[in-house]
Short mmCIF file of C-alpha atoms in Angstrom, two decimals:
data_model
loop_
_atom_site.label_atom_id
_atom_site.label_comp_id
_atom_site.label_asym_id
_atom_site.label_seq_id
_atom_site.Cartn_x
_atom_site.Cartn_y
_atom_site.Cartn_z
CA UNK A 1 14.37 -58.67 149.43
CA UNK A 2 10.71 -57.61 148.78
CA UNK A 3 11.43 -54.94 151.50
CA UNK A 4 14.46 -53.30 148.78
CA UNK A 5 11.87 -52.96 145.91
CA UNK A 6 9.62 -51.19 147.59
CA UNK A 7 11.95 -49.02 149.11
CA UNK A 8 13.47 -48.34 145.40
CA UNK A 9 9.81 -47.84 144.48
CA UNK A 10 8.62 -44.92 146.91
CA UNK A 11 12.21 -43.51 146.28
CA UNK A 12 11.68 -43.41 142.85
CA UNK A 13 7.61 -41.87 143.27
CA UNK A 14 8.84 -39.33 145.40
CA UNK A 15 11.47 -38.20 143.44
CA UNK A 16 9.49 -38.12 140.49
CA UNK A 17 6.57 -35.69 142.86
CA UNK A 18 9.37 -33.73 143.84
CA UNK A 19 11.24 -32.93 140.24
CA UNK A 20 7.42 -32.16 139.07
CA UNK A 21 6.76 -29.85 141.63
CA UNK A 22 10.35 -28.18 142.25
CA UNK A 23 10.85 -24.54 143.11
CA UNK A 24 13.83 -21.96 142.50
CA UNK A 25 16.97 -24.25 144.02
CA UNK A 26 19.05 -21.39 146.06
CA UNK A 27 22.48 -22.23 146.77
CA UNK A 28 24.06 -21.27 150.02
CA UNK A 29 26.45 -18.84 148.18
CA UNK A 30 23.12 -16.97 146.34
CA UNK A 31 21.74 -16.00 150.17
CA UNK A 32 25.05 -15.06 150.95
CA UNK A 33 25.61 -12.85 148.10
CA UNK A 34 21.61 -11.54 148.79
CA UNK A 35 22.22 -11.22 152.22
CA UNK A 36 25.33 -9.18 152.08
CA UNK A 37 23.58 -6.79 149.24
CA UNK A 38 20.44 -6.39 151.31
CA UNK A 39 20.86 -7.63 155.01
CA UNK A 40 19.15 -4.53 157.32
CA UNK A 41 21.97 -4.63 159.90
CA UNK A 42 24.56 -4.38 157.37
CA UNK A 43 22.97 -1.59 155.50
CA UNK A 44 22.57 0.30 158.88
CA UNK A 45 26.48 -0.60 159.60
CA UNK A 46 26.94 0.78 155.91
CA UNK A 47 25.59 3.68 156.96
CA UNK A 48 27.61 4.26 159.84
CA UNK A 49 30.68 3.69 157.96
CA UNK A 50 29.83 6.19 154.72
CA UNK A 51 29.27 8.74 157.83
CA UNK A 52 32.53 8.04 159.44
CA UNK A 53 34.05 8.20 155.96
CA UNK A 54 32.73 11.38 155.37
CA UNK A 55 34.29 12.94 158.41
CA UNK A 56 37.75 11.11 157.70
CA UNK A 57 37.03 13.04 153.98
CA UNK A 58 36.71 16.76 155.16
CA UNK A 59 39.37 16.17 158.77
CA UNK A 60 41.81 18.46 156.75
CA UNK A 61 39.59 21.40 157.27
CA UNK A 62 40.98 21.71 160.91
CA UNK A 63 44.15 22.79 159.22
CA UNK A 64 42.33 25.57 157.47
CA UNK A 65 41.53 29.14 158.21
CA UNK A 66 38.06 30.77 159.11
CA UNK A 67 37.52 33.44 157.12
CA UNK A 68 33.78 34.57 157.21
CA UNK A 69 32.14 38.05 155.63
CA UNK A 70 29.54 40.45 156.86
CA UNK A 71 27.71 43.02 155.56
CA UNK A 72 24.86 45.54 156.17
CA UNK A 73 23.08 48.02 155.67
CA UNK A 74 20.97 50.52 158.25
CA UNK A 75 18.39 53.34 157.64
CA UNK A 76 17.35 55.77 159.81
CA UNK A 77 15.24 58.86 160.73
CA UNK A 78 15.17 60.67 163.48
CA UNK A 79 14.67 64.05 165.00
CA UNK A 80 16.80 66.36 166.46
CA UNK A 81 17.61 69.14 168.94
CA UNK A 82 20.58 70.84 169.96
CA UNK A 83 22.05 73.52 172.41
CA UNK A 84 24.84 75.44 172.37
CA UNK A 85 26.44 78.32 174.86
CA UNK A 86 27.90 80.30 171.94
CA UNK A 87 25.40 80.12 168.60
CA UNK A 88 21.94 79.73 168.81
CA UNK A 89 20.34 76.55 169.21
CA UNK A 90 19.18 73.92 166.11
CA UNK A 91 16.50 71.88 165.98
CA UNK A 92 14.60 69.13 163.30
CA UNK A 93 12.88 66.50 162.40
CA UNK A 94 12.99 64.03 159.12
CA UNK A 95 16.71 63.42 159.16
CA UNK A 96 17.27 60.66 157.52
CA UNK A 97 20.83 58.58 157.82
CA UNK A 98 22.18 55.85 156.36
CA UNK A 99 25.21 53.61 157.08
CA UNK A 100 26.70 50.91 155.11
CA UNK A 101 29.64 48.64 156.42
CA UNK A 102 31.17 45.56 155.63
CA UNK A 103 33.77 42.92 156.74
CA UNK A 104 36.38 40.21 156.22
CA UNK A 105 37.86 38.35 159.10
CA UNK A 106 40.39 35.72 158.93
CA UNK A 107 41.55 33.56 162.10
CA UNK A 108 44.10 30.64 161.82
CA UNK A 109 44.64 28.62 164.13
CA UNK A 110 48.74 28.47 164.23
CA UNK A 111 49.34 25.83 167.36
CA UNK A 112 47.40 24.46 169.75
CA UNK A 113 49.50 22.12 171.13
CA UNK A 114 48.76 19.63 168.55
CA UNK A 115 46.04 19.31 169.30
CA UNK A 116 44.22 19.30 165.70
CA UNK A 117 47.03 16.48 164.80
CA UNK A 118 45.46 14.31 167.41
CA UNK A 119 41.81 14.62 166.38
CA UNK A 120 42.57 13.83 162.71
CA UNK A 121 44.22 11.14 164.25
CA UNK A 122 41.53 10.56 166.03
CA UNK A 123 38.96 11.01 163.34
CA UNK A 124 41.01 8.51 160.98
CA UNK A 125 40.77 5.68 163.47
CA UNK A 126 36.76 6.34 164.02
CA UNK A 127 36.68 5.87 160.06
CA UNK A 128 38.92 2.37 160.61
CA UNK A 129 36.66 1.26 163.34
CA UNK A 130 33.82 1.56 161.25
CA UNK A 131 35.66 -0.42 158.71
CA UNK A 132 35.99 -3.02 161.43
CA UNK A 133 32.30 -2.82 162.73
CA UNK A 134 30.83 -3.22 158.98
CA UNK A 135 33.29 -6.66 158.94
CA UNK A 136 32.53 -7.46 162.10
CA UNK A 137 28.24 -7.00 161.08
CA UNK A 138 29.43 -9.19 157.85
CA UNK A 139 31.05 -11.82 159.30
CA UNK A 140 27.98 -12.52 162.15
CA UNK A 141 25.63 -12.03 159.10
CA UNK A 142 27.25 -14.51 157.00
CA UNK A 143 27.50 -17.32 159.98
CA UNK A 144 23.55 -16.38 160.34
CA UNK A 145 22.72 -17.14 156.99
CA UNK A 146 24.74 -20.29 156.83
CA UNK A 147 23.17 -21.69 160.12
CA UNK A 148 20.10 -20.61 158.91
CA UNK A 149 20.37 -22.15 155.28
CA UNK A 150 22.03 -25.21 156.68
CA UNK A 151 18.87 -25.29 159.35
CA UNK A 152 16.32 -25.71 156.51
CA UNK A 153 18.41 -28.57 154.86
CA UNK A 154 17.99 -30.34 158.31
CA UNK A 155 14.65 -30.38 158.41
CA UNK A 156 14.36 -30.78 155.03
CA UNK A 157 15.95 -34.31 155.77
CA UNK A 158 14.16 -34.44 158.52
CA UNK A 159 11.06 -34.74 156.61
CA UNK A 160 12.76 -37.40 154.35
CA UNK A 161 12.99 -39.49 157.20
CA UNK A 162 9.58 -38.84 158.27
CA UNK A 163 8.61 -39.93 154.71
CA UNK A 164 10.88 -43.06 154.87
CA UNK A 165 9.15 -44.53 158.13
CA UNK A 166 5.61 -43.52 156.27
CA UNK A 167 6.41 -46.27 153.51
CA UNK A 168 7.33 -48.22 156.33
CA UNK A 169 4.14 -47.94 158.07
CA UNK A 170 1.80 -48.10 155.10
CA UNK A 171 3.85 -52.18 154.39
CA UNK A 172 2.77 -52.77 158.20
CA UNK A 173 -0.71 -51.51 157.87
CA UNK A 174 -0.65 -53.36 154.78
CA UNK A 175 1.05 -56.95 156.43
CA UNK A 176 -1.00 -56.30 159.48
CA UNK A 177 -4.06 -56.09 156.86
CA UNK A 178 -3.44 -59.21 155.20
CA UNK A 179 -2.30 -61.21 158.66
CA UNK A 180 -5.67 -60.00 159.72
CA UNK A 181 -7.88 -61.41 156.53
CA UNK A 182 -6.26 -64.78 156.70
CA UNK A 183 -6.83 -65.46 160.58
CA UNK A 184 -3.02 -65.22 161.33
CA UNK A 185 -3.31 -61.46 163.04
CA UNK A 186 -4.71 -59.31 165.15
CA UNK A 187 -7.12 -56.06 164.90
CA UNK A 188 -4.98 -54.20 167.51
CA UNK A 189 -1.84 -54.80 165.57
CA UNK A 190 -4.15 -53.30 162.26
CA UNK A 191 -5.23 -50.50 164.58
CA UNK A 192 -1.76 -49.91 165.69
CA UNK A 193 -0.17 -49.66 162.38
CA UNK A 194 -2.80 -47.40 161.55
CA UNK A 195 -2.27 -44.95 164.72
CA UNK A 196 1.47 -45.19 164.09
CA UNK A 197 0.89 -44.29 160.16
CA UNK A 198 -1.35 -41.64 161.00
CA UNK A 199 1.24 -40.33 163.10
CA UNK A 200 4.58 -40.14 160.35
CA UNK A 201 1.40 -38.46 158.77
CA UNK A 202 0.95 -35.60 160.90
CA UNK A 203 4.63 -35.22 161.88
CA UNK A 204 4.98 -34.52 158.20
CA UNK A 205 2.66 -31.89 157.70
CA UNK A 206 4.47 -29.93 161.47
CA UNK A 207 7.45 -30.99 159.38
CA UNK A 208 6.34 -29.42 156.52
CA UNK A 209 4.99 -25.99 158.31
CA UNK A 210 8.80 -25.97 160.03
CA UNK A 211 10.27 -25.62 156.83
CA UNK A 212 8.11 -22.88 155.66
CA UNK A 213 8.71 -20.78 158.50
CA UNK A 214 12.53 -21.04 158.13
CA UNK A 215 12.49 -19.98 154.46
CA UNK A 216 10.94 -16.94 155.59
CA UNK A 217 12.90 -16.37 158.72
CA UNK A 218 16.03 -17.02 155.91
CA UNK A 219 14.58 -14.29 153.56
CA UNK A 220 13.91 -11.94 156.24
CA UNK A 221 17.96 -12.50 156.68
CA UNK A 222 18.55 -11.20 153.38
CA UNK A 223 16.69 -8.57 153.04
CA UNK A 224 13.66 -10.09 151.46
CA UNK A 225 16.00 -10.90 148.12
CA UNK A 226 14.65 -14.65 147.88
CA UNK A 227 11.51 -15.93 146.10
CA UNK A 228 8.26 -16.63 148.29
CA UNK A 229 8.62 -20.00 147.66
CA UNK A 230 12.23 -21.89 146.85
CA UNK A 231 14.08 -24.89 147.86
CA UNK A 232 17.63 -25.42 149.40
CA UNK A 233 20.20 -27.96 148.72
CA UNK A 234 19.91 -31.51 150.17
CA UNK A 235 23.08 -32.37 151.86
CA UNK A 236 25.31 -30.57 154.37
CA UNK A 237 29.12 -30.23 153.52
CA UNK A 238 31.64 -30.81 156.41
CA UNK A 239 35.13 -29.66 156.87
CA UNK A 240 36.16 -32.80 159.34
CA UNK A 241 40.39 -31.70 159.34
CA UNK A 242 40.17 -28.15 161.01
CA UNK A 243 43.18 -27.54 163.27
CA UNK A 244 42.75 -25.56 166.52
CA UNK A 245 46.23 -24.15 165.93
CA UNK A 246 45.08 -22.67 162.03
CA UNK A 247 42.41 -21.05 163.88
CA UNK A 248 44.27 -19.31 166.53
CA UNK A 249 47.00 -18.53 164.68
CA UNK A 250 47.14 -14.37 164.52
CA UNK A 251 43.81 -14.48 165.85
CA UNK A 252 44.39 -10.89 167.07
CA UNK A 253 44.73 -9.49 163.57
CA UNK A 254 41.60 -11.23 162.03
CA UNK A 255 38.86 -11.73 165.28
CA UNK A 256 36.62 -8.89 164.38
CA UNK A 257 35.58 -7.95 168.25
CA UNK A 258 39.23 -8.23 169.25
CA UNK A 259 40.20 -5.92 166.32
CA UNK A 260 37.33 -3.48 167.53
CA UNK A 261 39.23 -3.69 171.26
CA UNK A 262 42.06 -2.78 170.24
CA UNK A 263 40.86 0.21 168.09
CA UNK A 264 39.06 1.17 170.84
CA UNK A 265 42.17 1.58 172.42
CA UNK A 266 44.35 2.95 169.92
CA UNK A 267 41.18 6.03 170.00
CA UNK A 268 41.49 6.42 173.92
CA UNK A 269 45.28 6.99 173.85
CA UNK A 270 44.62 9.41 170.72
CA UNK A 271 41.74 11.12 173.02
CA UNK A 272 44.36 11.76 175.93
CA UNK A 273 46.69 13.55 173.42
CA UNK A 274 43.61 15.92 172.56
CA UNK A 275 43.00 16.38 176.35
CA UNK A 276 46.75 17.32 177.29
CA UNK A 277 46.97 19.80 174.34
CA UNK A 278 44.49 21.42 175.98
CA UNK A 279 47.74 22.71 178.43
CA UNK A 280 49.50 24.58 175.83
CA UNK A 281 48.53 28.08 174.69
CA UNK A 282 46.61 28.42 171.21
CA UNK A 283 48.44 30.63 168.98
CA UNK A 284 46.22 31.79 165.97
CA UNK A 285 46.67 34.81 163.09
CA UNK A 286 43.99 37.08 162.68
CA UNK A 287 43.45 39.61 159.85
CA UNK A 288 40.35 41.79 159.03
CA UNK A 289 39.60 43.97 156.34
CA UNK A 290 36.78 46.64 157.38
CA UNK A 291 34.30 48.90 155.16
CA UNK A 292 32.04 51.44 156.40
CA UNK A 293 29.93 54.69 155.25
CA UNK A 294 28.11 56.67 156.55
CA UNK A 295 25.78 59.61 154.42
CA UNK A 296 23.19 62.31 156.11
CA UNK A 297 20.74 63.61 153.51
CA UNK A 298 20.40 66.55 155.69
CA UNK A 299 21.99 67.79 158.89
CA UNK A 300 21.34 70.31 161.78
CA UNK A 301 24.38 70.55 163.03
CA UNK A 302 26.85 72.60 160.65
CA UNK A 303 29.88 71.20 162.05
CA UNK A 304 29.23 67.92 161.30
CA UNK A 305 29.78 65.67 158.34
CA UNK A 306 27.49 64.76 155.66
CA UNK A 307 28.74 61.94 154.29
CA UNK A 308 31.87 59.67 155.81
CA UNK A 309 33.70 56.45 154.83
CA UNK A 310 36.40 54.30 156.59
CA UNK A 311 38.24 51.52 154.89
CA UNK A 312 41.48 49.55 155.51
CA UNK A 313 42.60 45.98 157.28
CA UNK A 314 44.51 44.55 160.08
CA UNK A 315 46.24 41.44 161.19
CA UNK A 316 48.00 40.72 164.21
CA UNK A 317 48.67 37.23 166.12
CA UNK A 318 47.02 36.20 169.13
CA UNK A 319 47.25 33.66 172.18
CA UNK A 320 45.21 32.42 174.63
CA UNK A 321 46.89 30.74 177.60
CA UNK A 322 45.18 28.71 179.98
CA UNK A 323 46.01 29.50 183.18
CA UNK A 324 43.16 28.88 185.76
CA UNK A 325 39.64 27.13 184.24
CA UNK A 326 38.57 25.09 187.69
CA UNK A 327 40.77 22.64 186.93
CA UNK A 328 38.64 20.95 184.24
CA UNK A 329 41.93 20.18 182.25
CA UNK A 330 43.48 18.03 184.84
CA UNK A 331 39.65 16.26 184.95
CA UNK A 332 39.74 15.69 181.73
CA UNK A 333 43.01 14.66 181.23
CA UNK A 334 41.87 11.90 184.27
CA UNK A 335 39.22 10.90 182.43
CA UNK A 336 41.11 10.16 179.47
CA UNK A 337 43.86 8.36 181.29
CA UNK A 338 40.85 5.98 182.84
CA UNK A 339 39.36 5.29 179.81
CA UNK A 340 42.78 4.32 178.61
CA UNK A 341 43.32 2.01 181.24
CA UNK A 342 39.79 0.96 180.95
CA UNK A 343 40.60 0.06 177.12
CA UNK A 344 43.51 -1.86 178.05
CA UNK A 345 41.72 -3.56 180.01
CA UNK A 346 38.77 -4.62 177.47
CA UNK A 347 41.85 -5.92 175.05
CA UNK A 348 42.79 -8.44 177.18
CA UNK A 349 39.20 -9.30 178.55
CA UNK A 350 38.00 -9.89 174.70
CA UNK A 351 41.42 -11.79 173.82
CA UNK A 352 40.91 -14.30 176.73
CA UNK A 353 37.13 -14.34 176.05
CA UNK A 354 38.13 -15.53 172.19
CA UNK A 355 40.48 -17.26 172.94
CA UNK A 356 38.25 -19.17 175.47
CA UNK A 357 35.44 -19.54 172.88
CA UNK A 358 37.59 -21.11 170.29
CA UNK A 359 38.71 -23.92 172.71
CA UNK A 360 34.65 -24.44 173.23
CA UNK A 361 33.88 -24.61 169.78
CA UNK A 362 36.88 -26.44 168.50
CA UNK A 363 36.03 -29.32 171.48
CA UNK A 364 32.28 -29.15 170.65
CA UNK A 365 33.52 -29.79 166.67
CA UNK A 366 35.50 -32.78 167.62
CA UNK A 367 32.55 -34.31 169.67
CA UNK A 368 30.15 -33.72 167.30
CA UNK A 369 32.76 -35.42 164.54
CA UNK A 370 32.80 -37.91 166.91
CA UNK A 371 28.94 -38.60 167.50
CA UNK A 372 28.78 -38.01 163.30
CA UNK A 373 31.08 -40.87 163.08
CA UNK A 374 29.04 -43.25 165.61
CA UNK A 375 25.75 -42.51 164.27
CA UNK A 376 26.88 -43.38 160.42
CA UNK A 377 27.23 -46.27 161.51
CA UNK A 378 24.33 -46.57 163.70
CA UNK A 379 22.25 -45.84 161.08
CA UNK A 380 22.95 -48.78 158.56
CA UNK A 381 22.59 -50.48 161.54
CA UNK A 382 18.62 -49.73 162.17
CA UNK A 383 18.65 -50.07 158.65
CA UNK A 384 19.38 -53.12 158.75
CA UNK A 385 17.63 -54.13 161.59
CA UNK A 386 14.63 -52.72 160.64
CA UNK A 387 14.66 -54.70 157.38
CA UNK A 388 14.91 -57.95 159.31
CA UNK A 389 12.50 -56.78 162.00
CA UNK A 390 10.15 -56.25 158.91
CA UNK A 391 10.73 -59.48 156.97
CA UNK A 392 10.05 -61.23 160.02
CA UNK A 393 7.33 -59.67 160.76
CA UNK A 394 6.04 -61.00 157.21
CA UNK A 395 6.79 -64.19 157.70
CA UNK A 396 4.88 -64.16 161.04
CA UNK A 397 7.93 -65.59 163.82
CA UNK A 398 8.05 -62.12 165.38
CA UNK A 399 4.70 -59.67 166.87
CA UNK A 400 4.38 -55.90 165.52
CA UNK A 401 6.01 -54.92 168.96
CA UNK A 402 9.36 -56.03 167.62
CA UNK A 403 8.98 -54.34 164.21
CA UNK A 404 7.82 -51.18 165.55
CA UNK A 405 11.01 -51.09 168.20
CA UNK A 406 12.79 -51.94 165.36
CA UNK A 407 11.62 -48.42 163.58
CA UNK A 408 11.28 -46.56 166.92
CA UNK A 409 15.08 -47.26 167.08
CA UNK A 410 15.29 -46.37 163.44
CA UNK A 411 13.31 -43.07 163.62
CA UNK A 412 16.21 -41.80 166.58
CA UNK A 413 19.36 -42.86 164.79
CA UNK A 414 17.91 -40.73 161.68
CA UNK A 415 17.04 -37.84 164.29
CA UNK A 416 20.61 -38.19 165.77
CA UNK A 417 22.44 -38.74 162.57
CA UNK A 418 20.97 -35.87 161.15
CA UNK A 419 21.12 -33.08 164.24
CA UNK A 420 25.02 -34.34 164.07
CA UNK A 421 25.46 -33.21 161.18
CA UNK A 422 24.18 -30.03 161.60
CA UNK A 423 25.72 -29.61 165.07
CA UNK A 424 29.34 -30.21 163.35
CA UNK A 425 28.33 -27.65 160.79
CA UNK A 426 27.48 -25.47 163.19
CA UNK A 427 31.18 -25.92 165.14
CA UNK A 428 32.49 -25.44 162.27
CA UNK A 429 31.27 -22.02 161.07
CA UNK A 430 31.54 -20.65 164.48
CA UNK A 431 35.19 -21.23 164.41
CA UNK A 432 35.34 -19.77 161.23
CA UNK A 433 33.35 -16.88 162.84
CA UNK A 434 35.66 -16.05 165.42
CA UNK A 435 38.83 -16.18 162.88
CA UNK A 436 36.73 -13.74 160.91
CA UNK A 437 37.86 -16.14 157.59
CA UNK A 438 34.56 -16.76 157.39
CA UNK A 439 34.35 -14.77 153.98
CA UNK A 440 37.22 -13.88 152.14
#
């Protein structure tokens, strides 16, 4: 048909504008790779996790002794009177003294009821929880960017079905036209074709504007690594054979928020060991080494020293037993059997909530096979009909109302067709999502 050629022809113009006028193509994986190198939320989660690494790194110093040094010095001068009931008195001024000391004091802790065992413990599982959180930041990045990416290819067809009912408009206008010169049509159905043209025309430019404001909300996703301007891929690739069972199989060792429950519970139990140590006695060792000197440059009193010095260590054990403290070690421990119970809880609140969520996506990813299917074939169908519609509409046995139904039903099957697609791509990443398979 006439109708085919010109279709083939606008195809082939608009390729030909596009190749001329082509930008940087970014693949999905690029933004992904950008996103994960430069995404704000994972470079504050980064953050987190180099500072939780750095505490796992220097834990062992709990194990250590304290040993700490002092030293000073102190000059004086001072004045002076004495009185005695046997020798005359003494009296002066301008003495001048000065004293020197020093120090070295050790104190290790020997036992307190283990409880420096539990806080490395303790420590090493905040270090694997911010292991989990930095995944966990990944993994709801990555599904961002892909919805995101995957959102700018839908409008990006979109607009080539905006453009496809524009060629379809300008052979009306140009029908109704030609009807109109030769006495055989209307000026309304001119006027209408016009409006209708004018229309496609200004959907494409919003159309247009949409896709500009994604790119950027999509660079602001990774960090600002993309060019100012680029384009994205044109089609969307489906995974239509995803099995629920696949996707909750050990679902509790790969769902990032369920992995964070039950870390969060592993720490609880660890921070109730910490608060029942505090029951036991701390036993520590304690040694000193002490230096002092003391030197008068002059002195009233004749049966005192002019210059002294003391020297020597010590060590010895001691222990501190808790045996009355307002019974803030029974509160504690409380506390720390609540939160415990509290964390238990949370486990099996997240597991059902998962568990839940991947029965709602995996249903929404079958429906939205299911419409994909339908409206495939819908769409050849308006194809079709539209062709006809328009070829009648040549030969003059049908009005414009009938063609422009014809594209009106056209114009939905595209908008359907195409928010399928994207609606099964988005059931599909969130189910990857809440495996946590969504990178590997």
């Amino acid at each position: 048909m006439e109708w085919k050629k010109i279709i083939s022809i606008v195809t082939i113009v608009c390729g030909f504008n596009f190749s001329v006028q082509a930008q940087q193509m970014i693949t999905l994986q690029e933004a992904i790779a950008a996103g994960l190198h430069s995404n704000y939320d994972i470079l504050l989660l980064s953050n987190d996790s180099v500072a939780a690494a750095t505490d796992q790194r220097y834990v062992y110093g709990a194990f250590l002794p304290n040993i700490n040094a002092t030293a000073g010095t102190l000059w004086s001068t001072s004045a002076q009177k004495q009185k005695f009931d046997t020798r005359d008195d003494v009296e002066g001024s301008g003495i001048k003294t000065g004293n020197i000391n020093a120090a070295v004091n050790l104190n290790w802790t020997l036992f307190d009821g283990l409880k420096m065992f539990a806080t490395k413990q303790r420590i090493d599982e905040l270090y694997n929880l911010g292991r989990i959180n930095l995944k966990a930041q990944v993994v709801n990045t990555t599904a961002e960017i892909i919805n995101n990416y995957y959102l700018i290819v839908r409008q990006k067809q979109l607009l080539k079905a905006i453009e496809e009912q524009m060629s379809i408009n300008e052979e009306r206008v140009k029908l109704a036209d030609r009807k109109l010169s030769v006495g055989l049509g209307t000026k309304p159905e001119l006027l209408q074709a016009k409006v209708d043209l004018n229309a496609q025309k200004a959907a494409h430019l919003e159309q247009q504007t949409t896709m500009i404001q994604l790119r950027d909300q999509l660079n602001q996703l990774t960090g600002m690594q993309l060019p100012a301007v680029y384009e994205v891929a044109d089609s969307i690739p489906l995974e239509l054979d995803m099995n629920i069972s696949d996707i909750q199989n050990q679902i509790e060792t790969s769902n990032p928020t369920i992995l964070q429950a039950l870390k969060g519970a592993d720490i609880a139990k660890i921070s109730l060991k910490e608060a029942k140590a505090s029951r036991w006695p701390t036993v520590s060792f304690v040694s000193a080494y002490n230096f002092t000197r003391n030197q008068n440059q002059n002195n009233i009193n004749p049966f005192s020293s002019t210059y002294s010095r003391n020297k020597g260590y010590n060590f010895g054990f001691t222990a501190a037993i808790p045996i009355l403290n307002n019974l803030s070690v029974n509160r504690n421990i409380r506390q720390a059997q609540l939160d415990v119970e509290y964390q238990d809880i949370a486990v099996s609140k997240q597991m059902s909530l998962v568990n839940v969520w991947i029965k709602v996506a995996f249903n929404s990813y079958q429906y939205q096979i299911n419409a994909l299917r339908l409206e495939e074939e819908n769409i050849e169908l308006a194809k079709e009909n539209v062709m006809i519609a328009l070829e009648r509409f040549r030969q003059g046995v049908s009005t414009f109302l009938e063609l422009r139904e014809a594209q009106k039903s056209l114009e939905e099957a595209y908008d359907r067709l195409i928010a399928a697609r994207y609606n099964t791509k988005l059931s599909e990443t969130e189910l990857l999502r809440l495996k946590g398979e969504i990178i590997r």
